[in-house]
Amino acid sequence: MKKLWAGRFKEETEKSVEQFTASVSFDLRLWKYDIEGSIAHVKMLAKQKIILKKEAGSIINGLNEIKKEIQSDRFRFHDSLEDVHMNIEHALIRKIGPVGGKVHTGRSRNDQVALDIRLFLRAEIKEIITLIGNFQKIILSLAEKHIEIIIPGYTHLQRAQPVLLSHHMLAYYEMLGRDSERLEDCLKRVDVMPLGSAALAGTTLPIDRRHTASLLGFSKISENSMDAVSDRDFVIEFISASATIMVHLSRLSEEFIIWNTGEFGFIDLPDAFTTGSSIMPQKKNPDILELIRGKSGRVFGSLITMLTVMKGLPLAYNRDMQEDKEPLFDTVDTVKSCLFTLIRMMPKVRFNREVMEKAAEGGFSTATNLAEYLAKKGLPFRDAHRITGSVVKYCIEAGKTMKDLTLTELKGFSDLIENDLFGSLTLQASIRDKKSYGGTSKKRVIARIKESKSRQ
Ligand code: ARG
């Protein structure tokens, strides 16, 4: 296939070089945005009288025909034409003749590809934000439905203090909220129109970049042509925000994997979201969650890839930047599919209330309540902590729980202990009394659910 840039070359490109440099096998994914961008560009060129209205009309018709061909799988992309941009332009010229070549007036592939990625990412970020919102809604309804369930809260994966299952789940609601904010913020930097920066320096043609931007629904245009064609900060930002999303999804997966073990037995994963073993007939494995945990690695890898691709590049465009697409696409696909799968699985998880509450009862999980009881009676917290520690030691040695102790036994540890202590050592009391803002008291958790629901 004759290259559109072949003018100054004597020799043909070697086949292996064509294959090595071609990106169309993956950047064809940008075709819709490439056509959308070209149509806006051509409209602007006509408005500015840089090309004739009639010429713009036939270019736009040609591009729309190409769009239909691609949609109905009748379009052939060729490696020898390098990338999606050249493939479409080449097809346009074949279709409508040399006038098709006017589409590239006042732009270059450098600003064109930057535009396409921005259009692509703008749409994808919005979809991911919607998915995150859906996931948050599911978490809220689970929190509402299971508001009575008490589980052990852990630190160091050791039972620490009882908490509401809803409180635990709402922690993920908060994480996802920050994920969404990060993406919204990133969107501001994506929402900048680079076209018309041309190769790197701008153009001598009287283009109207603001017009192109308004046709494409961008709120800003780039200020510096060299920056515009060599900026991939927004890709790095997006992948970084995605890496954080994956950290959250991976942590949730890890917890559910642990909770689903025979040893914990806190939850049962739905059959439809688990897989069997080829040798051990009894197995029901949490592979979906394991894959989500594992896939976080791809996104972290993509972040490192992008940082590394960009870090040594002199201004302005360098071909290294073609390496941005695969990590970007892979990140989009990974984050979306993980969110999608969790959204489908979550409502079907069974929470085993009795097992959870039994676990919450053990491990002296209300010991801190005793310490705080003493602190409320005026004892310095350090002393209260030490005394409670010796109560726990005594219980372990005597094979008792704190609730088994008599008042006389307890008085042996501190005179401040009265009968009213017993009321504050139950799981329910422990939850009820954690009224501090952001704490696990039922009242507080219900208020947060309400507040969050009204903002969804
Ligand atoms: N396929 C290229 C990329 O993705 C398009 C820009 C090519 N520009 C150039 N001067 N060779 O980066």
XYZ file of C-alpha atoms and ligand atoms in Angstrom:
468
model
C 0.000 0.000 0.000
C 1.421 3.379 -1.009
C 2.190 5.460 2.055
C 0.594 8.863 2.399
C 3.992 10.185 3.447
C 5.989 8.439 0.705
C 6.869 11.666 -1.155
C 10.431 12.092 0.083
C 11.379 8.401 0.109
C 13.339 6.507 -2.536
C 12.928 3.020 -1.107
C 9.873 1.177 0.062
C 9.567 0.361 3.753
C 10.746 -3.117 4.651
C 7.952 -5.532 5.529
C 9.311 -6.255 8.975
C 9.545 -2.526 9.661
C 5.936 -2.087 8.638
C 4.931 -4.738 11.089
C 7.166 -3.376 13.801
C 5.864 0.165 13.539
C 2.210 -0.557 12.837
C -0.268 0.210 15.570
C -3.488 -0.349 13.685
C -4.043 -3.774 15.219
C -4.825 -2.001 18.487
C -5.473 1.667 17.710
C -8.284 0.777 15.318
C -10.276 0.938 18.521
C -10.126 4.718 18.125
C -11.842 4.748 14.716
C -15.099 6.311 15.906
C -13.304 9.185 17.580
C -10.958 9.630 14.646
C -13.927 10.124 12.328
C -15.744 12.357 14.811
C -12.635 14.521 15.182
C -12.088 14.743 11.419
C -15.687 15.771 10.783
C -15.459 18.585 13.337
C -12.111 19.666 11.895
C -13.460 19.786 8.368
C -16.515 21.793 9.431
C -14.195 24.293 11.042
C -12.013 24.445 7.905
C -15.106 25.246 5.823
C -16.355 27.868 8.255
C -12.933 29.528 8.064
C -13.066 29.310 4.252
C -9.856 27.293 4.252
C -11.687 24.706 2.184
C -14.908 25.038 0.181
C -18.237 24.096 1.751
C -18.718 21.625 -1.092
C -15.373 20.000 -0.369
C -16.217 19.738 3.316
C -19.542 18.165 2.378
C -17.977 15.456 0.293
C -15.313 14.727 2.927
C -17.999 14.414 5.580
C -20.080 12.111 3.374
C -17.035 9.989 2.686
C -16.212 9.760 6.379
C -19.788 8.806 7.211
C -19.669 6.052 4.617
C -16.439 4.754 6.102
C -18.106 4.820 9.497
C -20.910 2.608 8.194
C -18.435 0.233 6.572
C -16.518 -0.148 9.824
C -19.706 -0.607 11.818
C -20.901 -3.356 9.521
C -17.472 -5.007 9.361
C -16.941 -4.202 5.682
C -13.828 -2.120 6.202
C -10.336 -3.585 5.955
C -7.554 -2.116 8.016
C -4.058 -2.613 6.612
C -0.880 -2.883 8.656
C 1.004 -1.281 5.792
C -0.969 1.916 6.467
C 0.435 2.027 9.988
C -2.366 3.301 12.108
C -6.061 3.996 12.292
C -5.582 7.599 11.147
C -3.764 6.693 7.921
C -6.149 3.849 7.201
C -9.161 6.122 7.373
C -7.548 8.956 5.430
C -6.355 6.554 2.771
C -9.830 5.070 2.413
C -11.309 8.546 2.209
C -9.024 9.568 -0.645
C -9.789 6.335 -2.473
C -13.469 6.949 -2.033
C -13.816 10.636 -2.923
C -10.580 11.365 -4.757
C -7.753 13.842 -4.051
C -10.077 16.289 -2.297
C -10.057 13.779 0.570
C -6.474 14.862 1.187
C -7.816 18.229 2.384
C -8.972 16.601 5.615
C -5.407 16.854 6.918
C -5.172 20.623 6.368
C -3.965 22.459 9.454
C -3.401 19.375 11.555
C -0.946 16.498 11.871
C -1.211 13.012 13.211
C 0.443 14.232 16.376
C -2.451 16.444 17.411
C -4.936 14.067 15.769
C -3.910 11.109 17.916
C -3.893 13.282 21.030
C -7.447 14.340 20.195
C -8.608 10.775 19.568
C -7.242 9.509 22.879
C -8.873 12.389 24.709
C -12.239 11.729 23.075
C -11.921 8.030 23.843
C -10.896 8.566 27.444
C -13.556 11.183 28.075
C -16.249 8.664 27.142
C -14.642 5.799 29.044
C -14.080 7.770 32.235
C -17.753 8.710 32.261
C -18.678 5.039 31.929
C -16.343 4.030 34.728
C -17.765 6.733 36.984
C -21.243 5.330 36.299
C -20.067 1.806 37.128
C -18.536 3.016 40.375
C -21.816 4.750 41.229
C -23.730 1.515 40.585
C -21.363 -0.412 42.782
C -21.788 2.161 45.532
C -25.561 1.806 45.314
C -25.259 -1.942 45.779
C -23.052 -1.451 48.809
C -25.584 0.961 50.281
C -28.450 -1.453 49.830
C -26.431 -4.294 51.368
C -25.578 -2.050 54.297
C -29.223 -1.209 54.716
C -30.385 -4.799 54.452
C -27.847 -6.192 56.930
C -27.862 -3.350 59.414
C -28.330 -5.742 62.356
C -25.309 -7.961 61.661
C -22.297 -7.585 63.922
C -18.882 -8.825 62.819
C -15.452 -8.719 64.359
C -13.502 -5.704 63.172
C -9.833 -6.601 62.630
C -6.476 -4.987 62.952
C -3.450 -7.075 61.990
C -6.092 -9.635 60.961
C -6.611 -10.234 64.685
C -10.049 -9.659 66.164
C -10.035 -6.132 67.515
C -13.478 -4.692 68.215
C -16.988 -5.547 67.102
C -18.381 -3.457 64.254
C -21.476 -3.508 62.119
C -21.102 -5.419 58.874
C -22.713 -2.363 57.305
C -19.995 -0.132 58.722
C -17.365 -2.424 57.242
C -19.048 -2.379 53.832
C -19.497 1.373 53.938
C -15.729 1.727 54.235
C -15.647 0.525 50.622
C -18.381 2.981 49.761
C -16.070 5.776 50.923
C -13.087 4.406 48.984
C -15.163 4.220 45.830
C -16.349 7.763 46.436
C -12.761 8.972 46.391
C -12.109 6.893 43.268
C -14.943 8.645 41.568
C -13.700 12.068 42.650
C -10.242 11.283 41.321
C -11.711 10.374 37.946
C -13.889 13.502 37.876
C -10.785 15.524 38.560
C -8.790 13.726 35.882
C -11.632 14.416 33.470
C -10.891 18.148 33.751
C -7.440 17.551 32.288
C -8.771 15.184 29.632
C -11.332 17.765 28.581
C -8.814 19.902 26.663
C -8.869 20.073 22.866
C -5.406 19.738 21.252
C -6.297 19.748 17.534
C -4.757 22.519 15.476
C -1.477 22.290 17.353
C -0.421 20.534 14.151
C 2.943 18.796 14.227
C 4.286 20.867 17.146
C 4.319 24.552 16.301
C 0.803 25.434 15.240
C -0.129 26.315 11.664
C 0.004 29.256 9.258
C -3.620 28.557 8.262
C -6.356 30.712 9.831
C -7.971 27.914 11.823
C -10.475 28.462 14.642
C -9.589 25.986 17.361
C -12.318 27.153 19.691
C -14.901 26.296 17.087
C -13.560 22.755 16.725
C -13.595 22.452 20.508
C -17.196 23.548 20.771
C -18.248 21.146 18.004
C -16.640 18.320 19.949
C -17.967 19.477 23.314
C -14.613 20.323 24.908
C -14.591 23.035 27.528
C -11.012 24.162 26.941
C -8.391 24.284 24.221
C -4.718 23.622 24.814
C -2.512 26.683 25.303
C 0.818 25.480 23.973
C 1.129 23.466 20.776
C 4.320 21.707 21.889
C 2.774 20.658 25.166
C -0.448 19.627 23.450
C 1.171 17.066 21.144
C 3.493 15.637 23.746
C 1.257 15.613 26.801
C 0.169 12.248 28.106
C -0.165 13.358 31.729
C -3.872 12.701 31.525
C -3.197 9.074 30.550
C -0.826 8.686 33.491
C -3.365 10.313 35.794
C -6.132 8.073 34.576
C -4.082 4.902 34.984
C -2.941 6.061 38.402
C -6.537 6.664 39.501
C -7.374 3.250 38.055
C -4.517 1.639 39.971
C -6.047 3.011 43.168
C -9.438 1.643 42.152
C -7.786 -1.739 41.638
C -6.165 -1.541 45.074
C -9.637 -1.124 46.527
C -11.224 -3.894 44.492
C -8.315 -6.163 45.293
C -8.630 -5.529 49.035
C -12.332 -6.227 48.932
C -11.657 -9.424 46.983
C -9.033 -10.496 49.469
C -11.415 -9.990 52.386
C -14.160 -11.933 50.701
C -11.737 -14.731 49.849
C -10.801 -14.947 53.530
C -14.407 -14.685 54.690
C -15.382 -17.438 52.289
C -12.856 -19.965 53.639
C -14.089 -22.966 55.611
C -12.181 -21.599 58.584
C -14.006 -18.265 58.593
C -17.317 -19.235 57.030
C -18.576 -15.642 57.191
C -19.984 -15.665 53.669
C -21.036 -18.035 50.915
C -20.234 -16.952 47.409
C -22.891 -17.652 44.799
C -22.310 -20.819 42.730
C -22.575 -18.800 39.547
C -19.530 -16.782 40.602
C -17.276 -19.581 41.743
C -15.492 -22.367 39.898
C -14.703 -25.997 40.586
C -11.450 -27.904 40.682
C -10.510 -30.422 37.999
C -9.281 -32.935 40.576
C -10.917 -32.136 43.930
C -14.657 -32.624 43.554
C -15.529 -30.892 46.815
C -13.936 -27.569 45.853
C -15.808 -24.344 45.170
C -13.145 -21.774 44.506
C -13.364 -17.983 44.627
C -11.539 -17.624 41.291
C -13.403 -14.508 40.267
C -12.200 -12.636 43.317
C -8.715 -14.051 42.870
C -8.667 -12.813 39.294
C -9.722 -9.339 40.349
C -6.955 -9.377 42.954
C -4.523 -10.621 40.319
C -5.582 -8.203 37.615
C -4.586 -5.276 39.785
C -1.040 -6.197 38.735
C -1.776 -5.417 35.085
C -2.949 -1.912 35.932
C 0.019 -1.200 38.203
C 2.240 -2.479 35.379
C 0.541 -0.147 32.906
C 1.206 2.792 35.175
C 4.908 1.957 35.308
C 4.901 1.457 31.534
C 3.458 4.915 30.917
C 5.732 6.673 33.381
C 8.708 4.959 31.789
C 7.612 5.690 28.228
C 7.290 9.397 28.993
C 10.142 10.112 31.353
C 12.970 10.571 28.874
C 11.162 12.225 25.995
C 12.403 15.533 24.667
C 9.654 17.805 23.347
C 7.596 17.387 21.340
C 6.050 14.229 19.797
C 8.163 11.075 19.740
C 7.068 7.733 18.407
C 7.591 6.185 21.826
C 4.222 7.689 22.614
C 2.487 5.179 20.399
C 3.179 2.794 23.299
C 0.551 4.633 25.332
C -2.403 2.863 23.788
C -2.106 -0.740 24.882
C -1.637 0.055 28.581
C -4.436 2.596 28.366
C -6.865 0.230 26.653
C -5.942 -2.625 28.936
C -6.527 -0.443 31.991
C -9.944 0.650 30.752
C -10.940 -2.949 30.008
C -9.604 -4.321 33.275
C -11.211 -1.734 35.529
C -14.537 -1.981 33.721
C -14.706 -5.755 33.747
C -13.722 -6.003 37.423
C -16.334 -3.451 38.455
C -18.935 -5.090 36.259
C -18.306 -8.543 37.737
C -18.394 -7.323 41.324
C -21.608 -5.414 40.664
C -23.215 -8.638 39.462
C -21.818 -10.831 42.219
C -22.241 -8.683 45.288
C -26.024 -8.830 45.705
C -25.858 -12.633 45.587
C -23.334 -13.110 48.398
C -24.811 -14.785 51.490
C -23.737 -13.343 54.820
C -23.799 -15.879 57.657
C -24.958 -13.801 60.564
C -24.565 -16.422 63.284
C -21.018 -17.318 62.348
C -20.030 -13.672 62.156
C -21.549 -12.803 65.506
C -20.044 -15.829 67.202
C -16.638 -14.739 65.960
C -17.323 -11.217 67.189
C -18.080 -12.548 70.660
C -14.670 -14.183 70.957
C -11.195 -12.757 71.148
C -12.039 -10.372 74.023
C -13.312 -7.984 71.408
C -15.059 -5.813 74.004
C -11.961 -5.384 76.187
C -11.551 -1.801 74.983
C -15.021 -1.110 76.353
C -13.780 -1.997 79.832
C -10.775 0.279 79.401
C -13.017 3.124 78.235
C -15.426 2.414 81.108
C -12.576 2.972 83.547
C -11.399 6.042 81.653
C -14.911 7.498 81.893
C -14.657 7.018 85.654
C -11.608 9.251 85.697
C -8.734 6.776 85.467
C -5.904 7.806 83.116
C -6.343 5.708 79.965
C -2.882 4.163 80.297
C -3.826 2.725 83.722
C -7.224 1.628 82.430
C -5.448 -0.163 79.580
C -3.064 -1.938 81.938
C -5.832 -3.042 84.287
C -7.942 -4.339 81.395
C -4.878 -6.217 80.143
C -4.588 -8.013 83.458
C -8.317 -8.853 83.399
C -7.827 -10.437 79.969
C -4.756 -12.331 81.193
C -6.737 -13.577 84.180
C -9.605 -14.734 81.922
C -7.231 -16.590 79.579
C -5.609 -18.382 82.505
C -8.991 -19.211 84.064
C -10.537 -20.198 80.734
C -13.289 -17.585 81.128
C -14.707 -14.758 79.043
C -15.071 -11.285 80.513
C -18.812 -11.721 80.799
C -18.300 -14.753 83.097
C -16.533 -12.675 85.762
C -18.342 -11.694 88.947
C -18.318 -8.200 90.341
C -16.131 -9.361 93.230
C -13.605 -10.849 90.836
C -13.603 -7.595 88.857
C -13.304 -5.405 91.907
C -10.066 -7.223 92.591
C -8.708 -5.356 89.539
C -10.240 -1.960 90.192
C -12.502 -0.456 92.797
C -14.072 1.743 90.159
C -15.877 -1.218 88.602
C -19.577 -1.374 89.462
C -22.540 -3.417 88.313
C -23.229 -1.004 85.430
C -20.149 -2.356 83.674
C -21.907 -5.528 82.567
C -24.322 -3.602 80.372
C -21.454 -2.186 78.341
C -19.622 -5.438 77.649
C -22.144 -6.958 75.232
C -21.668 -6.782 71.470
C -24.810 -4.688 71.113
C -23.681 -2.190 73.738
C -20.250 -2.035 72.250
C -21.767 -1.041 68.912
C -24.419 1.252 70.428
C -21.876 3.252 72.388
C -19.473 3.965 69.501
C -21.291 7.191 68.847
C -18.309 9.320 67.886
C -18.648 10.841 64.413
C -17.620 8.233 61.849
C -17.905 5.407 64.398
C -19.810 2.158 64.111
C -22.899 2.959 66.219
C -26.049 1.891 64.432
C -27.477 5.390 64.570
C -24.397 6.841 62.964
C -24.242 4.142 60.276
C -27.912 4.562 59.395
C -27.406 8.316 59.144
C -24.492 7.802 56.759
C -26.524 5.415 54.619
C -29.351 7.945 54.410
C -27.027 10.800 53.588
C -25.241 8.754 50.927
C -28.466 7.564 49.368
C -29.681 11.102 48.986
C -26.463 12.006 47.144
C -26.488 9.036 44.762
N 0.298 6.014 15.534
C 0.892 7.161 16.057
C 0.768 7.190 17.578
O -0.050 6.513 18.066
C 0.259 8.396 15.498
C 1.126 9.600 15.474
C 2.211 9.394 14.501
N 2.995 10.561 14.299
C 4.153 10.527 13.735
N 4.797 11.644 13.605
N 4.711 9.406 13.292
O 1.475 7.853 18.291
